[in-house]
mmCIF file of C-alpha atoms in Angstrom:
data_model
loop_
_atom_site.group_PDB
_atom_site.id
_atom_site.type_symbol
_atom_site.label_atom_id
_atom_site.label_comp_id
_atom_site.label_asym_id
_atom_site.label_seq_id
_atom_site.Cartn_x
_atom_site.Cartn_y
_atom_site.Cartn_z
ATOM 1 C CA UNK M 1228 118.509 85.746 84.546
ATOM 2 C CA UNK M 1229 119.893 88.054 87.276
ATOM 3 C CA UNK M 1230 123.377 89.655 87.072
ATOM 4 C CA UNK M 1231 124.532 88.917 90.661
ATOM 5 C CA UNK M 1232 123.958 88.691 94.133
ATOM 6 C CA UNK M 1233 123.457 90.875 96.885
ATOM 7 C CA UNK M 1234 124.599 89.885 100.529
ATOM 8 C CA UNK M 1235 123.283 89.574 103.091
ATOM 9 C CA UNK M 1236 119.831 88.473 101.848
ATOM 10 C CA UNK M 1237 118.332 89.979 104.945
ATOM 11 C CA UNK M 1238 119.672 92.364 107.710
ATOM 12 C CA UNK M 1239 118.222 93.436 110.981
ATOM 13 C CA UNK M 1240 119.668 96.369 112.840
ATOM 14 C CA UNK M 1241 118.681 98.892 115.481
ATOM 15 C CA UNK M 1242 117.874 102.625 114.840
ATOM 16 C CA UNK M 1243 121.184 104.487 114.682
ATOM 17 C CA UNK M 1244 123.441 101.772 113.612
ATOM 18 C CA UNK M 1245 124.987 101.537 110.207
ATOM 19 C CA UNK M 1246 123.838 98.947 107.528
ATOM 20 C CA UNK M 1247 126.305 97.601 104.927
ATOM 21 C CA UNK M 1248 125.072 95.651 101.910
ATOM 22 C CA UNK M 1249 127.199 94.198 99.400
ATOM 23 C CA UNK M 1250 126.575 93.435 95.699
ATOM 24 C CA UNK M 1251 128.502 91.289 93.128
ATOM 25 C CA UNK M 1252 128.091 91.134 89.508
ATOM 26 C CA UNK M 1253 129.329 89.166 86.652
ATOM 27 C CA UNK M 1254 129.924 91.130 83.478
ATOM 28 C CA UNK M 1255 131.658 94.374 82.376
ATOM 29 C CA UNK M 1256 129.626 97.409 83.394
ATOM 30 C CA UNK M 1257 129.174 101.127 82.676
ATOM 31 C CA UNK M 1258 127.660 101.880 85.887
ATOM 32 C CA UNK M 1259 126.212 100.447 88.851
ATOM 33 C CA UNK M 1260 123.184 101.727 90.660
ATOM 34 C CA UNK M 1261 121.323 101.138 93.878
ATOM 35 C CA UNK M 1262 117.572 101.287 94.284
ATOM 36 C CA UNK M 1263 115.261 100.931 97.259
ATOM 37 C CA UNK M 1264 111.798 99.204 97.260
ATOM 38 C CA UNK M 1265 109.446 99.650 99.992
ATOM 39 C CA UNK M 1266 106.767 97.000 100.626
ATOM 40 C CA UNK M 1267 104.229 97.037 97.858
ATOM 41 C CA UNK M 1268 105.655 100.060 96.087
ATOM 42 C CA UNK M 1269 107.839 100.735 93.107
ATOM 43 C CA UNK M 1270 111.735 101.158 93.168
ATOM 44 C CA UNK M 1271 113.225 104.434 93.958
ATOM 45 C CA UNK M 1272 116.742 105.290 92.634
ATOM 46 C CA UNK M 1273 119.367 106.135 95.397
ATOM 47 C CA UNK M 1274 122.614 106.635 93.931
ATOM 48 C CA UNK M 1275 124.666 105.849 90.637
ATOM 49 C CA UNK M 1276 128.376 105.122 90.473
ATOM 50 C CA UNK M 1277 130.235 104.908 87.139
ATOM 51 C CA UNK M 1278 132.735 102.302 86.369
ATOM 52 C CA UNK M 1279 135.755 104.761 86.566
ATOM 53 C CA UNK M 1280 134.634 105.930 89.983
ATOM 54 C CA UNK M 1281 135.591 104.248 93.271
ATOM 55 C CA UNK M 1282 133.481 105.869 95.870
ATOM 56 C CA UNK M 1283 130.406 108.106 95.984
ATOM 57 C CA UNK M 1284 128.528 109.883 98.761
ATOM 58 C CA UNK M 1285 124.863 111.235 98.979
ATOM 59 C CA UNK M 1286 123.673 112.208 102.475
ATOM 60 C CA UNK M 1287 123.755 109.210 104.768
ATOM 61 C CA UNK M 1288 124.660 106.758 101.624
ATOM 62 C CA UNK M 1289 128.165 105.806 100.692
ATOM 63 C CA UNK M 1290 128.680 103.537 97.706
ATOM 64 C CA UNK M 1291 131.926 101.948 96.767
ATOM 65 C CA UNK M 1292 132.768 100.118 93.595
ATOM 66 C CA UNK M 1293 135.611 97.607 92.971
ATOM 67 C CA UNK M 1294 135.644 96.685 89.146
ATOM 68 C CA UNK M 1295 138.508 94.277 89.678
ATOM 69 C CA UNK M 1296 136.507 92.225 92.137
ATOM 70 C CA UNK M 1297 133.112 93.080 90.275
ATOM 71 C CA UNK M 1298 131.720 94.118 93.605
ATOM 72 C CA UNK M 1299 129.919 97.112 95.186
ATOM 73 C CA UNK M 1300 128.919 98.014 98.700
ATOM 74 C CA UNK M 1301 126.202 100.443 99.996
ATOM 75 C CA UNK M 1302 126.554 101.830 103.451
ATOM 76 C CA UNK M 1303 123.687 103.592 105.203
ATOM 77 C CA UNK M 1304 124.853 105.547 108.203
ATOM 78 C CA UNK M 1305 122.701 106.338 111.229
ATOM 79 C CA UNK M 1306 119.972 104.279 110.090
ATOM 80 C CA UNK M 1307 116.174 105.084 110.673
ATOM 81 C CA UNK M 1308 113.156 103.053 110.921
ATOM 82 C CA UNK M 1309 112.184 104.674 107.629
ATOM 83 C CA UNK M 1310 115.067 103.041 105.873
ATOM 84 C CA UNK M 1311 113.383 99.585 106.253
ATOM 85 C CA UNK M 1312 112.921 98.347 102.763
ATOM 86 C CA UNK M 1313 114.621 95.986 100.039
ATOM 87 C CA UNK M 1314 117.724 97.353 98.524
ATOM 88 C CA UNK M 1315 118.650 96.246 95.056
ATOM 89 C CA UNK M 1316 121.979 96.811 93.001
ATOM 90 C CA UNK M 1317 121.416 97.129 89.373
ATOM 91 C CA UNK M 1318 124.031 97.371 86.650
ATOM 92 C CA UNK M 1319 124.092 99.036 83.229
ATOM 93 C CA UNK M 1320 126.029 96.886 80.830
ATOM 94 C CA UNK M 1321 128.390 97.978 78.098
ATOM 95 C CA UNK M 1322 127.514 97.834 74.598
ATOM 96 C CA UNK M 1323 123.795 97.866 73.608
ATOM 97 C CA UNK M 1324 120.505 98.091 75.452
ATOM 98 C CA UNK M 1325 119.820 100.663 78.072
ATOM 99 C CA UNK M 1326 118.319 97.946 80.396
ATOM 100 C CA UNK M 1327 119.260 97.463 84.012
ATOM 101 C CA UNK M 1328 120.185 94.062 85.387
ATOM 102 C CA UNK M 1329 119.166 93.740 88.974
ATOM 103 C CA UNK M 1330 120.452 91.528 91.849
ATOM 104 C CA UNK M 1331 118.103 89.647 94.147
ATOM 105 C CA UNK M 1332 118.137 92.279 96.963
ATOM 106 C CA UNK M 1333 118.877 92.661 100.485
ATOM 107 C CA UNK M 1334 115.935 93.082 102.829
ATOM 108 C CA UNK M 1335 116.784 95.675 105.532
ATOM 109 C CA UNK M 1336 114.705 95.888 108.895
ATOM 110 C CA UNK M 1337 115.625 98.811 111.175
ATOM 111 C CA UNK M 1338 114.122 98.331 114.445
ATOM 112 C CA UNK M 1339 113.052 101.520 116.412
ATOM 113 C CA UNK X 19 104.494 116.567 87.159
ATOM 114 C CA UNK X 20 103.255 113.250 88.078
ATOM 115 C CA UNK X 21 105.570 110.169 88.128
ATOM 116 C CA UNK X 22 104.995 106.878 86.230
ATOM 117 C CA UNK X 23 101.661 105.506 86.591
ATOM 118 C CA UNK X 24 100.530 102.021 85.951
ATOM 119 C CA UNK X 25 96.973 100.393 85.610
ATOM 120 C CA UNK X 26 95.445 98.249 86.855
ATOM 121 C CA UNK X 27 97.364 98.054 90.259
ATOM 122 C CA UNK X 28 96.058 94.546 90.678
ATOM 123 C CA UNK X 29 94.877 92.036 88.108
ATOM 124 C CA UNK X 30 93.437 88.645 88.734
ATOM 125 C CA UNK X 31 92.995 86.341 85.667
ATOM 126 C CA UNK X 32 92.058 82.746 85.086
ATOM 127 C CA UNK X 33 94.621 80.702 83.389
ATOM 128 C CA UNK X 34 94.080 81.061 79.694
ATOM 129 C CA UNK X 35 92.870 84.668 79.689
ATOM 130 C CA UNK X 36 94.454 87.462 77.897
ATOM 131 C CA UNK X 37 95.541 90.543 79.928
ATOM 132 C CA UNK X 38 96.756 94.121 79.034
ATOM 133 C CA UNK X 39 98.617 96.169 81.405
ATOM 134 C CA UNK X 40 99.138 99.964 80.860
ATOM 135 C CA UNK X 41 102.083 102.321 81.701
ATOM 136 C CA UNK X 42 101.984 106.065 81.520
ATOM 137 C CA UNK X 43 105.636 107.191 81.676
ATOM 138 C CA UNK X 44 106.570 110.656 82.871
ATOM 139 C CA UNK X 45 105.673 113.198 80.293
ATOM 140 C CA UNK X 46 108.533 113.761 77.828
ATOM 141 C CA UNK X 47 110.487 110.757 78.701
ATOM 142 C CA UNK X 48 112.082 109.000 75.687
ATOM 143 C CA UNK X 49 112.948 105.608 76.937
ATOM 144 C CA UNK X 50 110.479 103.164 78.439
ATOM 145 C CA UNK X 51 111.157 99.817 80.123
ATOM 146 C CA UNK X 52 109.252 96.802 81.217
ATOM 147 C CA UNK X 53 110.517 94.607 84.121
ATOM 148 C CA UNK X 54 109.025 91.528 85.622
ATOM 149 C CA UNK X 55 109.455 90.995 89.406
ATOM 150 C CA UNK X 56 108.688 87.467 90.968
ATOM 151 C CA UNK X 57 108.028 87.249 94.638
ATOM 152 C CA UNK X 58 111.185 87.622 96.616
ATOM 153 C CA UNK X 59 113.249 88.274 93.576
ATOM 154 C CA UNK X 60 114.821 91.465 91.730
ATOM 155 C CA UNK X 61 113.180 92.981 88.635
ATOM 156 C CA UNK X 62 114.118 91.067 85.408
ATOM 157 C CA UNK X 63 114.256 93.036 82.088
ATOM 158 C CA UNK X 64 111.479 92.302 79.612
ATOM 159 C CA UNK X 65 111.681 95.032 76.857
ATOM 160 C CA UNK X 66 112.721 98.551 75.999
ATOM 161 C CA UNK X 67 111.449 101.354 73.835
ATOM 162 C CA UNK X 68 113.063 104.462 72.642
ATOM 163 C CA UNK X 69 110.097 106.660 71.730
ATOM 164 C CA UNK X 70 107.850 104.248 69.650
ATOM 165 C CA UNK X 71 110.716 101.909 68.573
ATOM 166 C CA UNK X 72 111.076 98.664 70.397
ATOM 167 C CA UNK X 73 114.810 98.396 70.591
ATOM 168 C CA UNK X 74 115.239 95.351 72.827
ATOM 169 C CA UNK X 75 112.731 92.536 73.488
ATOM 170 C CA UNK X 76 115.281 90.038 74.421
ATOM 171 C CA UNK X 77 113.743 89.496 77.968
ATOM 172 C CA UNK X 78 110.226 88.586 76.899
ATOM 173 C CA UNK X 79 109.805 85.107 78.001
ATOM 174 C CA UNK X 80 107.649 83.736 75.244
ATOM 175 C CA UNK X 81 105.617 84.699 72.143
ATOM 176 C CA UNK X 82 102.672 85.255 74.354
ATOM 177 C CA UNK X 83 104.233 88.401 75.534
ATOM 178 C CA UNK X 84 103.828 91.526 73.382
ATOM 179 C CA UNK X 85 104.489 95.112 74.069
ATOM 180 C CA UNK X 86 103.791 98.337 72.280
ATOM 181 C CA UNK X 87 104.245 102.017 72.419
ATOM 182 C CA UNK X 88 102.498 103.222 69.262
ATOM 183 C CA UNK X 89 102.878 107.004 69.755
ATOM 184 C CA UNK X 90 106.015 107.124 71.808
ATOM 185 C CA UNK X 91 104.210 107.850 75.135
ATOM 186 C CA UNK X 92 101.710 105.203 76.689
ATOM 187 C CA UNK X 93 102.894 101.683 76.486
ATOM 188 C CA UNK X 94 100.814 98.420 76.892
ATOM 189 C CA UNK X 95 102.243 95.114 77.757
ATOM 190 C CA UNK X 96 99.783 92.285 76.681
ATOM 191 C CA UNK X 97 100.105 88.678 77.866
ATOM 192 C CA UNK X 98 98.045 86.163 75.833
ATOM 193 C CA UNK X 99 96.884 82.766 77.127
ATOM 194 C CA UNK X 100 98.045 83.546 80.730
ATOM 195 C CA UNK X 101 99.852 80.766 82.805
ATOM 196 C CA UNK X 102 100.328 80.484 86.401
ATOM 197 C CA UNK X 103 103.989 81.097 85.968
ATOM 198 C CA UNK X 104 103.114 84.603 84.646
ATOM 199 C CA UNK X 105 102.108 85.589 88.194
ATOM 200 C CA UNK X 106 104.396 88.464 89.216
ATOM 201 C CA UNK X 107 104.586 92.313 89.657
ATOM 202 C CA UNK X 108 105.196 93.962 86.294
ATOM 203 C CA UNK X 109 107.038 97.245 86.588
ATOM 204 C CA UNK X 110 107.267 99.973 84.061
ATOM 205 C CA UNK X 111 110.039 102.475 84.255
ATOM 206 C CA UNK X 112 111.001 105.567 82.024
ATOM 207 C CA UNK X 113 113.979 107.877 81.634
ATOM 208 C CA UNK X 114 114.281 111.222 80.254
ATOM 209 C CA UNK X 115 116.808 110.482 77.358
ATOM 210 C CA UNK X 116 118.561 107.597 75.655
ATOM 211 C CA UNK X 117 121.618 106.894 77.585
ATOM 212 C CA UNK X 118 120.275 108.517 80.770
ATOM 213 C CA UNK X 119 120.957 105.893 83.275
ATOM 214 C CA UNK X 120 118.641 106.771 86.059
ATOM 215 C CA UNK X 121 115.151 105.009 85.461
ATOM 216 C CA UNK X 122 112.001 106.184 87.337
ATOM 217 C CA UNK X 123 109.695 103.288 88.203
ATOM 218 C CA UNK X 124 105.949 102.994 88.514
ATOM 219 C CA UNK X 125 104.216 101.277 91.411
ATOM 220 C CA UNK X 126 103.646 98.197 89.303
ATOM 221 C CA UNK X 127 100.819 95.948 88.322
ATOM 222 C CA UNK X 128 100.483 92.564 90.433
ATOM 223 C CA UNK X 129 99.219 89.863 88.400
ATOM 224 C CA UNK X 130 97.684 86.783 89.836
ATOM 225 C CA UNK X 131 96.815 83.852 87.420
ATOM 226 C CA UNK X 132 94.539 81.398 88.979
#
């Protein structure tokens, strides 16, 4: 079963606008990661935030984590058509396996 | 070097056939993972290897699913007596070390069971 939910399920914006995606999860985590998946291709790691961090930046990406609410957000600033993809959050859980538990994803469309 | 590669990229099987899916991880990567991704869903964990040891197989949906990594490098996911509900994309991922959180994913094998 999947860990949590991304919201919205789908998002359509114009090039240059910002895109915000949210992720909620259920169990205690070691870290939370965001991945991007282009149509028909594998997942690409974007950014990782640890459970003791609240915010992290990488280029045009900004991730926040609120462990008290079990939620995270991914902000993509100044979006480009090439950002069109599905975005998934994935959690690394405490105690045991190295596996990642993914959400259902947000499908982002950036219109030129 | 090259990323994670998987073969075949597409596989069509008749219900009841056995299939074998191959994963070549990034050279030197210790950890290897298999995930199943149904259409419109996020990947779901199947199994995890550290070198040749299968440390977690809790996600394998039935005893028809079997995975191996005999020499700690290439891995094979085998599905016996395929069913229509097995239709999905099977993703392989590897990571450099145990406890290294970032996973590198292959392009996946799309399995269609008729």
